[in-house]
Coordinates of C-alpha atoms in Angstrom, one line a residue:
M1 CA -65.7 -40.9 -29.9
K2 CA -64.9 -44.2 -28.8
P3 CA -67.2 -46.9 -28.2
I4 CA -67.3 -47.2 -24.3
A5 CA -70.4 -50.3 -24.4
A6 CA -67.7 -51.4 -22.1
L7 CA -67.3 -48.9 -19.6
A8 CA -69.7 -49.7 -16.8
A9 CA -68.1 -52.9 -16.3
W10 CA -65.6 -50.5 -14.0
L11 CA -68.2 -50.6 -11.5
V12 CA -68.8 -54.1 -10.7
V13 CA -68.2 -54.6 -6.4
A14 CA -67.6 -58.1 -5.2
A15 CA -70.3 -57.2 -2.6
A16 CA -73.0 -56.5 -5.1
P17 CA -75.4 -58.8 -4.9
P18 CA -75.3 -60.8 -8.6
I19 CA -78.1 -60.0 -10.8
R20 CA -78.8 -62.2 -13.7
G21 CA -81.4 -61.1 -17.2
A22 CA -84.3 -62.3 -17.7
P23 CA -84.1 -63.7 -20.8
G24 CA -87.7 -64.0 -21.9
R25 CA -88.0 -60.2 -22.5
D26 CA -87.0 -58.7 -25.3
G27 CA -86.6 -54.8 -24.4
E28 CA -84.6 -51.8 -26.0
V29 CA -82.6 -49.4 -24.3
K30 CA -82.4 -46.6 -27.2
A31 CA -81.3 -43.5 -25.4
V32 CA -79.8 -42.1 -21.6
S33 CA -80.3 -38.4 -21.1
V34 CA -80.4 -36.0 -18.6
L35 CA -82.9 -33.0 -18.5
P36 CA -83.3 -30.5 -16.1
A37 CA -86.7 -30.3 -13.6
P38 CA -88.3 -27.9 -11.3
G39 CA -86.0 -28.1 -8.7
R40 CA -84.8 -31.9 -9.6
V41 CA -82.5 -32.8 -12.4
E42 CA -83.9 -36.4 -14.5
V43 CA -82.2 -38.9 -15.9
V44 CA -84.5 -40.5 -18.6
I45 CA -83.8 -44.1 -20.4
D46 CA -85.7 -44.5 -23.7
L47 CA -87.3 -48.2 -23.8
R48 CA -88.8 -50.0 -26.2
G49 CA -90.7 -53.3 -25.1
A50 CA -91.1 -54.4 -21.3
V51 CA -88.1 -54.5 -19.2
E52 CA -87.5 -54.9 -15.7
V53 CA -86.0 -52.4 -13.1
Q54 CA -83.9 -52.9 -10.0
D55 CA -81.6 -50.5 -8.2
F56 CA -79.4 -49.3 -5.7
T57 CA -76.7 -47.4 -4.4
L58 CA -73.1 -47.6 -3.4
A59 CA -70.3 -45.0 -1.6
S60 CA -66.7 -43.5 -2.0
P61 CA -67.8 -42.6 -4.8
A62 CA -71.4 -41.8 -4.6
R63 CA -73.4 -44.0 -7.8
L64 CA -76.4 -45.0 -8.3
V65 CA -76.8 -48.1 -10.3
L66 CA -79.7 -49.4 -12.4
D67 CA -79.8 -52.7 -13.7
L68 CA -82.4 -52.8 -16.9
Q69 CA -83.8 -56.8 -16.7
G70 CA -84.7 -58.2 -20.2
A71 CA -82.7 -55.9 -22.2
R72 CA -80.3 -55.1 -25.0
L73 CA -78.4 -52.0 -25.3
V74 CA -79.0 -50.6 -29.1
A75 CA -78.3 -46.8 -27.9
P76 CA -75.5 -45.3 -29.5
A77 CA -72.4 -45.9 -27.4
A78 CA -71.4 -42.0 -26.0
L79 CA -69.0 -40.2 -23.4
Y80 CA -70.5 -38.1 -21.1
D81 CA -69.1 -34.2 -21.4
G82 CA -68.0 -34.5 -17.6
Q83 CA -70.3 -31.2 -16.7
N84 CA -71.9 -31.4 -13.6
R85 CA -75.7 -31.6 -13.9
G86 CA -77.3 -30.7 -10.4
G87 CA -75.2 -32.8 -8.7
I88 CA -74.6 -35.7 -11.9
K89 CA -71.0 -36.1 -12.7
N90 CA -71.2 -38.5 -15.0
V91 CA -73.4 -41.5 -16.8
R92 CA -72.5 -44.5 -18.1
Y93 CA -74.3 -47.3 -19.7
A94 CA -73.3 -50.4 -20.7
Q95 CA -74.4 -54.3 -22.0
F96 CA -73.7 -55.8 -18.7
R97 CA -74.5 -59.1 -19.0
P98 CA -76.6 -60.8 -21.6
G99 CA -80.0 -59.3 -20.9
V100 CA -79.1 -56.8 -18.7
V101 CA -78.3 -52.9 -19.5
R102 CA -76.3 -51.4 -16.7
V103 CA -77.0 -48.2 -16.1
V104 CA -74.3 -46.1 -13.8
I105 CA -75.0 -42.3 -12.5
D106 CA -71.9 -41.0 -10.8
L107 CA -72.9 -38.1 -8.1
D108 CA -71.3 -35.7 -6.4
V109 CA -73.2 -37.1 -2.9
L110 CA -75.5 -39.6 -2.1
K111 CA -79.2 -38.4 -2.3
D112 CA -83.0 -39.3 -2.2
Y113 CA -84.1 -40.2 -5.7
Q114 CA -87.5 -41.4 -7.2
I115 CA -88.0 -44.2 -10.1
E116 CA -90.8 -43.5 -12.4
R117 CA -92.4 -45.9 -14.8
R118 CA -93.7 -44.6 -18.1
D119 CA -94.6 -45.7 -21.9
G120 CA -90.9 -46.2 -23.2
Q121 CA -89.3 -44.6 -20.5
V122 CA -88.0 -45.1 -17.2
R123 CA -87.4 -41.5 -15.3
V124 CA -84.7 -41.6 -12.6
K125 CA -85.8 -38.1 -10.1
I126 CA -83.4 -36.7 -8.0
G127 CA -83.7 -33.4 -5.8
T128 CA -81.1 -30.5 -6.3
D129 CA -81.3 -26.8 -6.2
R130 CA -78.7 -26.1 -9.6
T131 CA -81.3 -26.8 -12.3
A132 CA -79.6 -23.7 -14.6
F133 CA -77.6 -26.7 -17.2
G134 CA -78.4 -27.4 -20.5
A135 CA -79.8 -30.6 -21.6
W136 CA -77.2 -33.8 -22.6
S137 CA -78.6 -36.6 -24.7
S138 CA -76.7 -39.8 -26.2
L139 CA -78.5 -39.3 -29.5
M140 CA -76.3 -35.7 -29.5
V141 CA -72.8 -37.3 -29.5
A142 CA -71.5 -39.0 -32.5
T143 CA -70.6 -41.8 -32.2
L144 CA -68.3 -43.9 -34.7
P145 CA -68.8 -46.7 -37.3
P146 CA -69.2 -50.0 -36.1
P147 CA -66.1 -51.9 -34.9
P148 CA -64.9 -54.4 -37.6
P149 CA -65.5 -58.1 -37.2
P150 CA -63.8 -60.1 -34.4
A151 CA -60.1 -60.7 -36.1
P152 CA -58.9 -64.5 -35.6
A153 CA -57.7 -65.6 -32.4
P154 CA -54.5 -64.8 -31.1
V155 CA -52.1 -66.4 -29.1
A156 CA -51.1 -66.5 -25.8
A157 CA -47.6 -64.6 -24.6
T158 CA -45.2 -66.6 -23.7
A159 CA -43.8 -63.6 -21.5
P160 CA -44.6 -60.9 -19.0
L161 CA -44.9 -57.1 -21.1
P162 CA -42.5 -54.8 -19.6
S163 CA -44.3 -51.9 -20.9
R164 CA -45.2 -49.9 -17.4
G165 CA -41.3 -48.0 -17.7
G166 CA -42.5 -46.8 -21.6
Q167 CA -40.5 -49.8 -23.3
A168 CA -42.9 -51.5 -26.1
A169 CA -42.7 -55.5 -25.3
R170 CA -41.1 -57.5 -27.4
V171 CA -42.1 -61.2 -27.0
A172 CA -43.0 -64.1 -29.2
P173 CA -46.5 -63.8 -30.3
P174 CA -49.2 -65.1 -27.9
S175 CA -51.8 -68.1 -28.1
A176 CA -55.4 -68.0 -27.6
S177 CA -56.5 -64.4 -26.5
E178 CA -60.1 -65.5 -25.7
N179 CA -58.3 -67.7 -22.8
P180 CA -58.0 -65.4 -19.3
V181 CA -55.3 -67.9 -17.9
S182 CA -52.8 -65.6 -19.5
I183 CA -54.3 -62.8 -17.6
D184 CA -54.4 -64.9 -14.5
A185 CA -50.5 -65.5 -15.0
Y186 CA -49.4 -62.5 -15.8
L187 CA -50.6 -61.3 -12.6
A188 CA -49.8 -64.0 -10.7
A189 CA -46.0 -63.3 -12.0
H190 CA -46.4 -59.4 -11.2
A191 CA -48.0 -60.4 -7.6
S192 CA -45.4 -58.5 -5.4
E193 CA -45.4 -55.6 -8.1
A194 CA -49.2 -55.1 -7.7
A195 CA -48.8 -55.5 -3.4
Q196 CA -46.8 -52.3 -3.9
S197 CA -48.2 -50.5 -6.6
Q198 CA -50.0 -47.1 -5.8
A199 CA -51.8 -46.9 -8.7
P200 CA -55.9 -46.9 -8.5
R201 CA -57.3 -50.7 -8.5
I202 CA -60.0 -51.6 -10.4
T203 CA -62.5 -54.7 -10.6
V204 CA -63.7 -55.9 -13.8
T205 CA -65.6 -58.2 -15.8
W206 CA -66.2 -58.6 -19.9
D207 CA -68.1 -61.0 -21.3
R208 CA -67.3 -61.4 -25.4
A209 CA -66.2 -57.1 -24.8
D210 CA -65.3 -55.8 -28.4
I211 CA -60.9 -55.1 -27.6
Q212 CA -61.3 -51.4 -28.8
E213 CA -64.2 -50.9 -26.1
V214 CA -61.9 -52.5 -23.5
V215 CA -59.3 -50.5 -24.5
A216 CA -61.7 -47.3 -24.0
G217 CA -62.9 -48.6 -20.9
F218 CA -59.0 -48.2 -19.6
A219 CA -58.6 -44.9 -20.8
A220 CA -62.0 -43.5 -19.0
F221 CA -60.4 -45.1 -16.3
S222 CA -57.1 -43.7 -15.8
G223 CA -57.3 -40.3 -17.6
R224 CA -54.7 -41.1 -20.2
T225 CA -54.6 -40.7 -23.8
I226 CA -55.0 -44.4 -25.8
V227 CA -54.6 -44.6 -28.8
V228 CA -55.4 -47.9 -31.2
N229 CA -53.8 -48.9 -33.7
K230 CA -55.6 -49.2 -37.2
G231 CA -56.9 -53.2 -37.8
I232 CA -56.9 -53.9 -34.3
A233 CA -59.6 -55.8 -32.9
G234 CA -60.6 -59.1 -31.4
Q235 CA -63.5 -59.6 -27.9
L236 CA -62.1 -60.7 -24.7
S237 CA -63.9 -62.7 -22.0
A238 CA -62.5 -62.4 -18.4
E239 CA -62.9 -61.5 -14.6
I240 CA -60.1 -58.9 -12.8
K241 CA -61.0 -58.2 -9.1
N242 CA -59.0 -55.4 -7.1
Q243 CA -55.8 -55.1 -9.1
P244 CA -54.1 -51.5 -10.1
W245 CA -55.3 -50.5 -13.2
D246 CA -52.0 -50.6 -14.9
L247 CA -50.9 -53.9 -14.5
A248 CA -54.8 -54.9 -15.3
F249 CA -54.1 -53.4 -18.5
N250 CA -50.6 -55.0 -19.5
A251 CA -52.3 -57.7 -18.9
V252 CA -55.3 -57.6 -21.2
L253 CA -52.8 -56.3 -23.6
E254 CA -50.8 -59.3 -23.3
S255 CA -53.5 -61.8 -23.6
Q256 CA -54.2 -60.4 -27.0
G257 CA -50.3 -60.3 -28.5
L258 CA -50.6 -56.6 -27.9
A259 CA -48.0 -54.1 -26.4
V260 CA -48.2 -49.9 -25.9
N261 CA -45.6 -47.8 -27.2
T262 CA -45.3 -44.4 -25.2
L263 CA -45.6 -41.5 -27.6
E264 CA -43.8 -37.7 -26.7
G265 CA -46.9 -36.0 -24.9
G266 CA -47.3 -39.1 -22.8
I267 CA -49.8 -40.9 -24.9
F268 CA -50.2 -44.3 -24.6
Q269 CA -50.0 -46.5 -28.4
V270 CA -51.3 -49.9 -28.3
I271 CA -50.1 -52.0 -31.2
D272 CA -49.1 -55.2 -32.5
K273 CA -45.9 -56.7 -30.9
K274 CA -45.3 -58.1 -34.5
D275 CA -46.1 -54.4 -36.2
L276 CA -44.3 -53.1 -33.8
A277 CA -40.9 -55.4 -34.2
R278 CA -41.4 -55.2 -38.1
A279 CA -41.4 -51.2 -37.2
D280 CA -38.3 -50.7 -35.3
S281 CA -36.0 -53.5 -37.1
T282 CA -36.2 -51.1 -40.2
V283 CA -36.2 -47.8 -38.2
P284 CA -32.2 -46.5 -38.2
V285 CA -30.5 -46.5 -34.8
E286 CA -28.6 -43.2 -33.1
T287 CA -26.1 -42.7 -30.4
R288 CA -26.2 -40.0 -28.4
L289 CA -23.9 -38.5 -25.6
V290 CA -25.5 -37.4 -22.6
R291 CA -23.8 -35.6 -20.0
V292 CA -24.7 -36.3 -16.1
N293 CA -24.7 -33.2 -14.4
Y294 CA -25.5 -34.4 -10.5
A295 CA -25.7 -38.4 -10.4
R296 CA -22.6 -40.9 -11.3
A297 CA -22.9 -42.1 -14.8
S298 CA -22.1 -45.6 -13.9
S299 CA -24.8 -45.7 -11.5
L300 CA -27.5 -45.0 -13.6
V301 CA -26.8 -47.6 -16.6
P302 CA -29.4 -50.3 -15.0
A303 CA -32.3 -47.8 -14.8
I304 CA -31.4 -47.0 -18.2
Q305 CA -31.0 -50.3 -20.0
S306 CA -34.7 -51.7 -18.6
I307 CA -35.9 -49.1 -21.4
V308 CA -33.8 -49.5 -23.9
S309 CA -35.0 -51.7 -26.9
K310 CA -33.3 -54.7 -27.9
R311 CA -31.0 -52.9 -30.3
G312 CA -30.1 -50.4 -28.1
A313 CA -27.4 -50.3 -25.6
V314 CA -25.8 -47.4 -23.1
V315 CA -22.3 -47.6 -21.4
A316 CA -21.2 -45.1 -19.0
D317 CA -17.7 -43.0 -19.8
S318 CA -16.2 -42.1 -16.6
S319 CA -13.9 -39.3 -18.0
T320 CA -16.7 -36.9 -19.0
N321 CA -19.3 -38.5 -16.7
G322 CA -21.8 -39.4 -19.5
L323 CA -23.6 -41.9 -21.1
V324 CA -23.6 -43.4 -24.4
I325 CA -27.2 -43.8 -25.9
T326 CA -27.9 -46.3 -28.5
E327 CA -31.5 -46.5 -29.8
I328 CA -33.3 -46.3 -32.9
Q329 CA -34.2 -42.8 -33.8
S330 CA -37.9 -43.0 -33.0
R331 CA -37.2 -43.8 -29.0
I332 CA -34.1 -42.3 -27.9
R333 CA -35.7 -39.1 -27.3
L334 CA -37.6 -41.0 -25.2
V335 CA -34.3 -42.5 -23.5
E336 CA -33.0 -39.2 -23.5
D337 CA -35.3 -37.5 -21.2
F338 CA -35.6 -40.3 -19.3
V339 CA -32.0 -39.7 -18.0
K340 CA -32.6 -35.7 -17.4
G341 CA -35.3 -37.2 -15.3
L342 CA -33.2 -39.6 -13.0
D343 CA -30.6 -36.6 -12.9
I344 CA -31.7 -34.5 -11.0
R345 CA -29.8 -32.0 -8.5
T346 CA -29.9 -33.8 -4.8
P347 CA -30.7 -31.2 -2.3
Q348 CA -29.4 -31.3 1.0
V349 CA -29.9 -31.8 4.7
S350 CA -28.1 -29.7 7.1
I351 CA -29.2 -31.4 10.8
Q352 CA -28.6 -30.0 13.9
A353 CA -29.0 -32.1 17.2
K354 CA -29.1 -31.0 21.1
I355 CA -28.2 -33.7 23.4
I356 CA -28.8 -32.5 26.6
F357 CA -27.5 -34.9 30.1
I358 CA -28.1 -33.3 33.6
D359 CA -26.7 -35.6 36.6
R360 CA -28.1 -34.5 39.8
T361 CA -26.4 -36.2 43.2
D362 CA -27.8 -35.3 46.8
V363 CA -25.9 -36.6 49.7
E364 CA -27.0 -36.4 53.2
E365 CA -25.4 -37.9 56.6
L366 CA -26.2 -37.5 59.9
G367 CA -24.0 -39.5 62.6
V368 CA -23.8 -39.5 66.6
K369 CA -22.0 -42.0 68.5
Y370 CA -21.0 -42.1 72.3
D371 CA -18.4 -43.1 74.9
L372 CA -18.9 -43.9 78.8
G373 CA -16.2 -44.3 80.5
S374 CA -14.1 -43.9 84.0
T375 CA -10.3 -44.2 84.8
T376 CA -11.0 -47.7 86.1
Q377 CA -13.0 -49.1 83.4
F378 CA -13.0 -47.7 79.8
F379 CA -13.1 -48.9 76.0
N380 CA -10.5 -47.3 74.7
R381 CA -11.7 -46.7 71.3
L382 CA -13.3 -43.5 70.6
I383 CA -11.2 -41.4 73.7
Q384 CA -7.6 -42.0 74.3
R385 CA -6.5 -42.4 77.6
P386 CA -3.1 -42.3 79.3
D387 CA -1.7 -45.3 80.7
P388 CA -0.7 -44.5 84.1
R389 CA 1.9 -47.1 84.1
T390 CA 3.9 -44.8 81.5
A391 CA 4.0 -41.9 84.5
K392 CA 6.9 -40.1 85.1
P393 CA 7.9 -37.0 87.2
V394 CA 7.1 -33.8 85.5
D395 CA 7.9 -30.3 86.9
T396 CA 4.7 -28.5 86.6
N397 CA 5.2 -25.4 88.4
L398 CA 8.8 -25.1 86.5
D399 CA 10.6 -24.5 89.8
G400 CA 12.7 -27.3 89.1
V401 CA 11.5 -29.5 91.0
P402 CA 9.4 -32.9 89.6
D403 CA 5.7 -32.4 91.4
A404 CA 3.6 -35.0 89.3
L405 CA 3.7 -38.2 87.7
V406 CA 2.2 -37.5 84.1
P407 CA 1.8 -40.4 81.9
Q408 CA 4.0 -40.7 78.9
S409 CA 1.7 -43.2 76.6
N410 CA -1.4 -43.9 76.1
F411 CA -3.1 -47.6 76.3
T412 CA -3.1 -49.3 73.0
P413 CA -6.6 -48.3 71.1
D414 CA -7.9 -52.2 71.4
Q415 CA -7.5 -52.7 75.2
V416 CA -9.8 -52.7 77.4
I417 CA -10.0 -52.2 80.7
V418 CA -12.3 -53.5 83.3
D419 CA -12.5 -53.5 87.1
L420 CA -14.3 -56.9 88.7
G421 CA -14.6 -55.0 92.2
G422 CA -16.3 -52.0 92.1
N423 CA -19.9 -50.7 90.5
S424 CA -18.2 -48.9 87.2
L425 CA -19.9 -48.7 83.8
S426 CA -18.2 -48.1 80.5
A427 CA -20.2 -48.9 76.6
L428 CA -19.9 -47.4 73.4
G429 CA -22.2 -46.5 70.8
N430 CA -21.6 -46.8 67.0
A431 CA -18.3 -47.0 67.6
S432 CA -17.2 -47.8 64.0
Q433 CA -19.6 -46.0 61.9
E434 CA -18.0 -42.5 60.0
V435 CA -19.6 -40.0 57.8
A436 CA -16.7 -39.9 55.2
N437 CA -15.4 -36.4 55.1
P438 CA -17.8 -34.3 57.3
A439 CA -18.7 -30.8 56.9
L440 CA -19.3 -30.8 60.7
N441 CA -17.6 -32.1 63.7
L442 CA -19.1 -32.0 66.9
I443 CA -17.4 -33.0 70.2
F444 CA -19.5 -32.9 73.3
S445 CA -18.0 -33.8 76.8
T446 CA -19.7 -33.8 80.4
A447 CA -18.4 -35.9 83.7
I448 CA -21.3 -37.7 85.6
G449 CA -20.1 -39.0 88.9
N450 CA -17.0 -40.9 88.4
F451 CA -17.8 -41.3 84.8
D452 CA -16.8 -39.3 82.1
L453 CA -19.5 -39.0 78.6
T454 CA -18.0 -38.1 75.5
T455 CA -20.4 -37.4 72.5
F456 CA -19.3 -37.2 69.2
L457 CA -21.7 -35.8 66.4
Q458 CA -20.9 -36.2 62.3
A459 CA -23.2 -34.5 59.8
L460 CA -23.0 -34.0 55.7
Q461 CA -24.8 -32.1 53.1
R462 CA -23.5 -32.4 49.5
V463 CA -25.1 -31.9 46.5
E464 CA -23.4 -32.8 42.6
L465 CA -24.4 -31.2 39.4
A466 CA -23.1 -32.0 36.7
D467 CA -24.9 -30.4 33.3
L468 CA -23.4 -31.3 29.5
Q469 CA -24.8 -29.8 26.3
A470 CA -23.6 -30.9 23.1
E471 CA -24.9 -29.0 19.6
P472 CA -23.5 -31.0 16.8
T473 CA -24.6 -29.8 13.4
I474 CA -23.9 -32.0 10.4
T475 CA -24.4 -30.9 6.8
T476 CA -25.4 -34.1 3.8
L477 CA -26.8 -35.1 0.6
D478 CA -30.2 -36.5 0.3
N479 CA -30.1 -40.0 1.2
R480 CA -26.5 -40.3 2.0
P481 CA -25.3 -41.2 5.8
A482 CA -23.2 -38.5 7.3
E483 CA -21.5 -39.0 11.4
I484 CA -19.9 -36.3 13.0
L485 CA -17.9 -37.7 16.3
V486 CA -16.3 -35.2 19.1
G487 CA -14.6 -37.5 21.9
D488 CA -11.5 -39.1 23.4
R489 CA -10.1 -42.4 22.2
V490 CA -9.7 -43.9 25.5
P491 CA -6.5 -46.2 26.1
I492 CA -7.6 -49.8 27.8
R493 CA -4.9 -52.2 29.1
I494 CA -5.6 -55.8 28.4
I495 CA -3.6 -58.5 30.7
D496 CA -3.1 -61.9 29.5
V497 CA -2.7 -63.2 33.1
G498 CA -2.4 -66.7 31.2
T499 CA 1.4 -65.3 29.7
G500 CA 2.9 -64.9 32.9
T501 CA 3.1 -68.8 33.9
V502 CA 6.4 -69.2 32.4
A503 CA 9.4 -68.9 35.5
N504 CA 10.1 -64.9 35.6
Q505 CA 8.3 -64.3 32.5
P506 CA 5.8 -60.8 33.3
P507 CA 2.3 -61.0 32.1
R508 CA 1.7 -59.9 28.6
A509 CA -0.2 -56.6 27.9
T510 CA -2.3 -55.2 25.3
V511 CA -4.1 -51.7 24.7
R512 CA -6.7 -51.5 23.2
F513 CA -8.9 -47.7 22.2
E514 CA -12.2 -47.1 23.0
Q515 CA -14.0 -44.4 21.5
T516 CA -16.0 -42.0 23.4
G517 CA -17.6 -38.5 23.3
I518 CA -20.2 -36.9 21.3
N519 CA -21.7 -38.7 18.3
L520 CA -24.2 -38.0 15.9
K521 CA -25.1 -40.7 12.6
V522 CA -28.1 -39.9 10.1
T523 CA -29.5 -40.7 7.1
P524 CA -32.1 -38.2 5.5
H525 CA -34.5 -38.1 3.0
V526 CA -36.5 -35.6 1.6
T527 CA -40.1 -36.4 0.7
A528 CA -41.8 -34.9 -2.1
N529 CA -43.9 -32.2 0.3
R530 CA -40.7 -31.2 1.5
Q531 CA -40.8 -33.3 4.8
V532 CA -37.5 -35.2 6.4
L533 CA -37.4 -38.9 7.0
M534 CA -34.3 -39.2 9.3
E535 CA -32.8 -42.5 10.6
V536 CA -31.0 -41.1 13.5
H537 CA -28.2 -41.8 15.7
A538 CA -27.1 -40.1 18.7
E539 CA -24.9 -40.8 21.7
N540 CA -22.5 -39.5 24.2
S541 CA -20.4 -41.7 26.1
A542 CA -17.8 -40.8 29.2
V543 CA -15.2 -43.3 30.4
K544 CA -14.8 -43.3 34.0
P545 CA -12.5 -44.8 37.0
S546 CA -14.4 -47.9 38.5
S547 CA -14.0 -49.4 42.0
V548 CA -13.1 -52.5 41.0
D549 CA -10.3 -54.2 39.4
I550 CA -11.2 -54.0 36.1
G551 CA -9.8 -50.2 35.6
F552 CA -12.7 -48.9 33.8
T553 CA -16.4 -48.0 33.2
F554 CA -18.3 -46.3 30.1
Q555 CA -21.2 -44.4 30.8
T556 CA -23.4 -44.2 27.6
Q557 CA -26.6 -42.7 26.4
Q558 CA -28.1 -42.8 23.1
A559 CA -31.0 -43.1 20.7
D560 CA -31.7 -45.2 17.8
N561 CA -35.1 -43.6 15.9
Q562 CA -36.4 -43.4 12.7
I563 CA -38.8 -40.4 12.6
L564 CA -40.6 -37.6 10.3
V565 CA -40.7 -33.7 10.6
N566 CA -41.1 -30.9 8.8
D567 CA -38.4 -28.5 7.8
G568 CA -37.1 -26.5 10.3
E569 CA -39.1 -28.5 13.5
T570 CA -37.6 -29.7 16.0
A571 CA -38.4 -33.6 17.1
V572 CA -37.6 -35.2 20.3
I573 CA -36.2 -38.7 19.4
G574 CA -35.1 -39.4 23.1
G575 CA -36.1 -38.5 26.7
L576 CA -35.4 -40.4 29.9
T577 CA -35.4 -39.1 33.2
V578 CA -33.6 -42.4 35.7
T579 CA -34.1 -41.3 39.7
S580 CA -32.2 -43.4 42.2
V581 CA -32.8 -43.4 46.2
N582 CA -30.7 -45.3 48.3
V583 CA -31.5 -45.1 52.4
V584 CA -29.0 -46.0 54.6
K585 CA -29.9 -46.5 58.5
T586 CA -27.7 -48.2 61.4
G587 CA -27.9 -47.5 65.3
I588 CA -28.7 -49.1 68.6
P589 CA -31.1 -51.1 68.4
F590 CA -34.3 -50.2 69.4
L591 CA -33.3 -46.7 69.8
V592 CA -32.5 -45.7 66.7
D593 CA -36.0 -46.6 65.7
L594 CA -38.1 -44.1 68.6
P595 CA -39.7 -41.1 66.7
I596 CA -37.6 -37.7 66.5
I597 CA -34.9 -38.6 68.9
G598 CA -34.0 -42.1 66.9
K599 CA -31.8 -40.3 65.1
L600 CA -29.2 -39.6 68.1
F601 CA -28.5 -42.8 68.6
G602 CA -27.5 -43.9 65.3
F603 CA -26.1 -43.0 61.5
S604 CA -28.4 -42.3 59.1
S605 CA -27.0 -41.3 55.0
Q606 CA -29.6 -40.6 52.2
T607 CA -28.5 -40.7 48.6
E608 CA -30.1 -39.2 45.8
T609 CA -29.4 -39.8 42.1
R610 CA -31.0 -38.3 39.4
R611 CA -29.7 -38.5 35.9
D612 CA -31.8 -36.7 32.8
L613 CA -31.4 -37.4 29.0
L614 CA -32.7 -35.4 26.0
I615 CA -32.2 -35.4 22.4
L616 CA -33.8 -33.0 20.0
V617 CA -33.0 -33.2 16.3
T618 CA -33.7 -30.0 13.9
P619 CA -33.4 -30.6 10.1
H620 CA -32.7 -27.8 7.3
I621 CA -33.8 -28.4 3.5
I622 CA -30.9 -26.3 1.9
D623 CA -32.1 -24.5 -1.2
D624 CA -29.6 -23.2 -3.7
L625 CA -30.1 -20.0 -4.0
V626 CA -29.4 -19.5 -8.1
A627 CA -28.9 -16.2 -9.4
P628 CA -30.5 -14.9 -12.4
N629 CA -29.1 -14.2 -15.4
T630 CA -27.9 -11.0 -16.6
G631 CA -26.3 -11.9 -19.1
K632 CA -22.5 -11.4 -18.3

């Protein structure tokens, strides 16, 4: 077992109150044990001398922390075996500060507890229903020999440690290991990387801690296997707040002039930079051709170059789509495995979109107009009246003798006949109003004394419905954009009026083509949990003749969105409903506003337009079905 005197430092929290030691006491912590008791579990701390106990709890995860003030740690360093004893998942202890020993108890859930002081012991009693477990004590765990005396202080690094991708650092030896500025400088240089890192974050303080204890703390926190080379020693005093553990680990190694080398199986080896450089310089290099199956070899070169050593090189061979890798023999297998990890078959995604566009127009028009006049006084607007001045004798009974005078033509439409000597009356109502293409034309005429009353009624009800449904389907590779377009290229003539100023020269005209129809652009990304993240552009457009002199208008419905859906799940990426109502009413003043009968004295038109747009997208991840190897 490695010493773990610095393990409890991982639980330093900024919100926790500062706890200072009691220099006047000389107590000692000899051992820590976990024992079963009836209906409870007990953590027993064996002491020598007088100490003062302070306790507090922390959540997420649940922890009970005991600070033994005025004490120093003499108990053997030991790791808890990981067994859950009555809700206790882990027990850690360390010399937190001079004069303060901290004991941290990791619990599956926070519970009520009781602390008792006895001669030579502090007992923490925690209620539990599970007491069928074996006892554990730090005295039962074998420990390593004491660490060697501190080595001379190394010097600070002049460059950051690029070991996160598995490559050991190759930089100049650092200066002053005890100076925490080198750690701060490293973290400041990697601030953007720390902001994007998903690694667990730690807050830790070391006070002249042995480097082997610090490395053991990182191993316990990360769950990784970390091996320290023989002869590496030193002390560290520093403080790290809320940093990813891997960046903090690299910063500590950088400040001590150390590097990390990734061995087969994911084992981390902490080694001195000078020893690493000396070892690499004596190992022969080897060249291999690694064939790439799915990716382009040239696209992988930058990623491979980031992990090869100074003696290594990577060249892409376009004829075989392979990589020529030169690397030292101890690392070429690691580089080759890294290439295989990058060269994976990209999944394909089939995306089916459905664009539904419904355009409905309802038109209702109703109008009544009147013509009132006599033979001697009238407005010749609605009823065409004959002109007596054009009368000629006509044989009406076909006896060969003219017996009546019949006018041969009518008055002109804008002609008005007014009789100033009699009591005559003529009037027009809504003479200029019309219903375009009416479905009903009704004419009513009657005589009222010497007057003729003619009524015209026009009515129209029209419903227009356009239902467009398009279902484009497209298949593409992961992270590759794809586009499908079905439509027309509409020629648009552009006339340059300025070119027609010269005499006898017509204006110059050019033709520009505009694309209309159904357009689907999509870029899918398959996540690790088999969801599909898509950037989608769906568009439906059509050309329509314009009522003005510009020629055409383009009606376009489109949606741009980024959406995350499950495999085979249908998502609505766009929905729009537009309703417009246009009401026009004209008629005889005052009369047209009468309730119920007001429609008999005017024209009314109501147009209601409703447009519905719905865009649906359904992605399907295409899994390749590989036939079993039959040996044929």
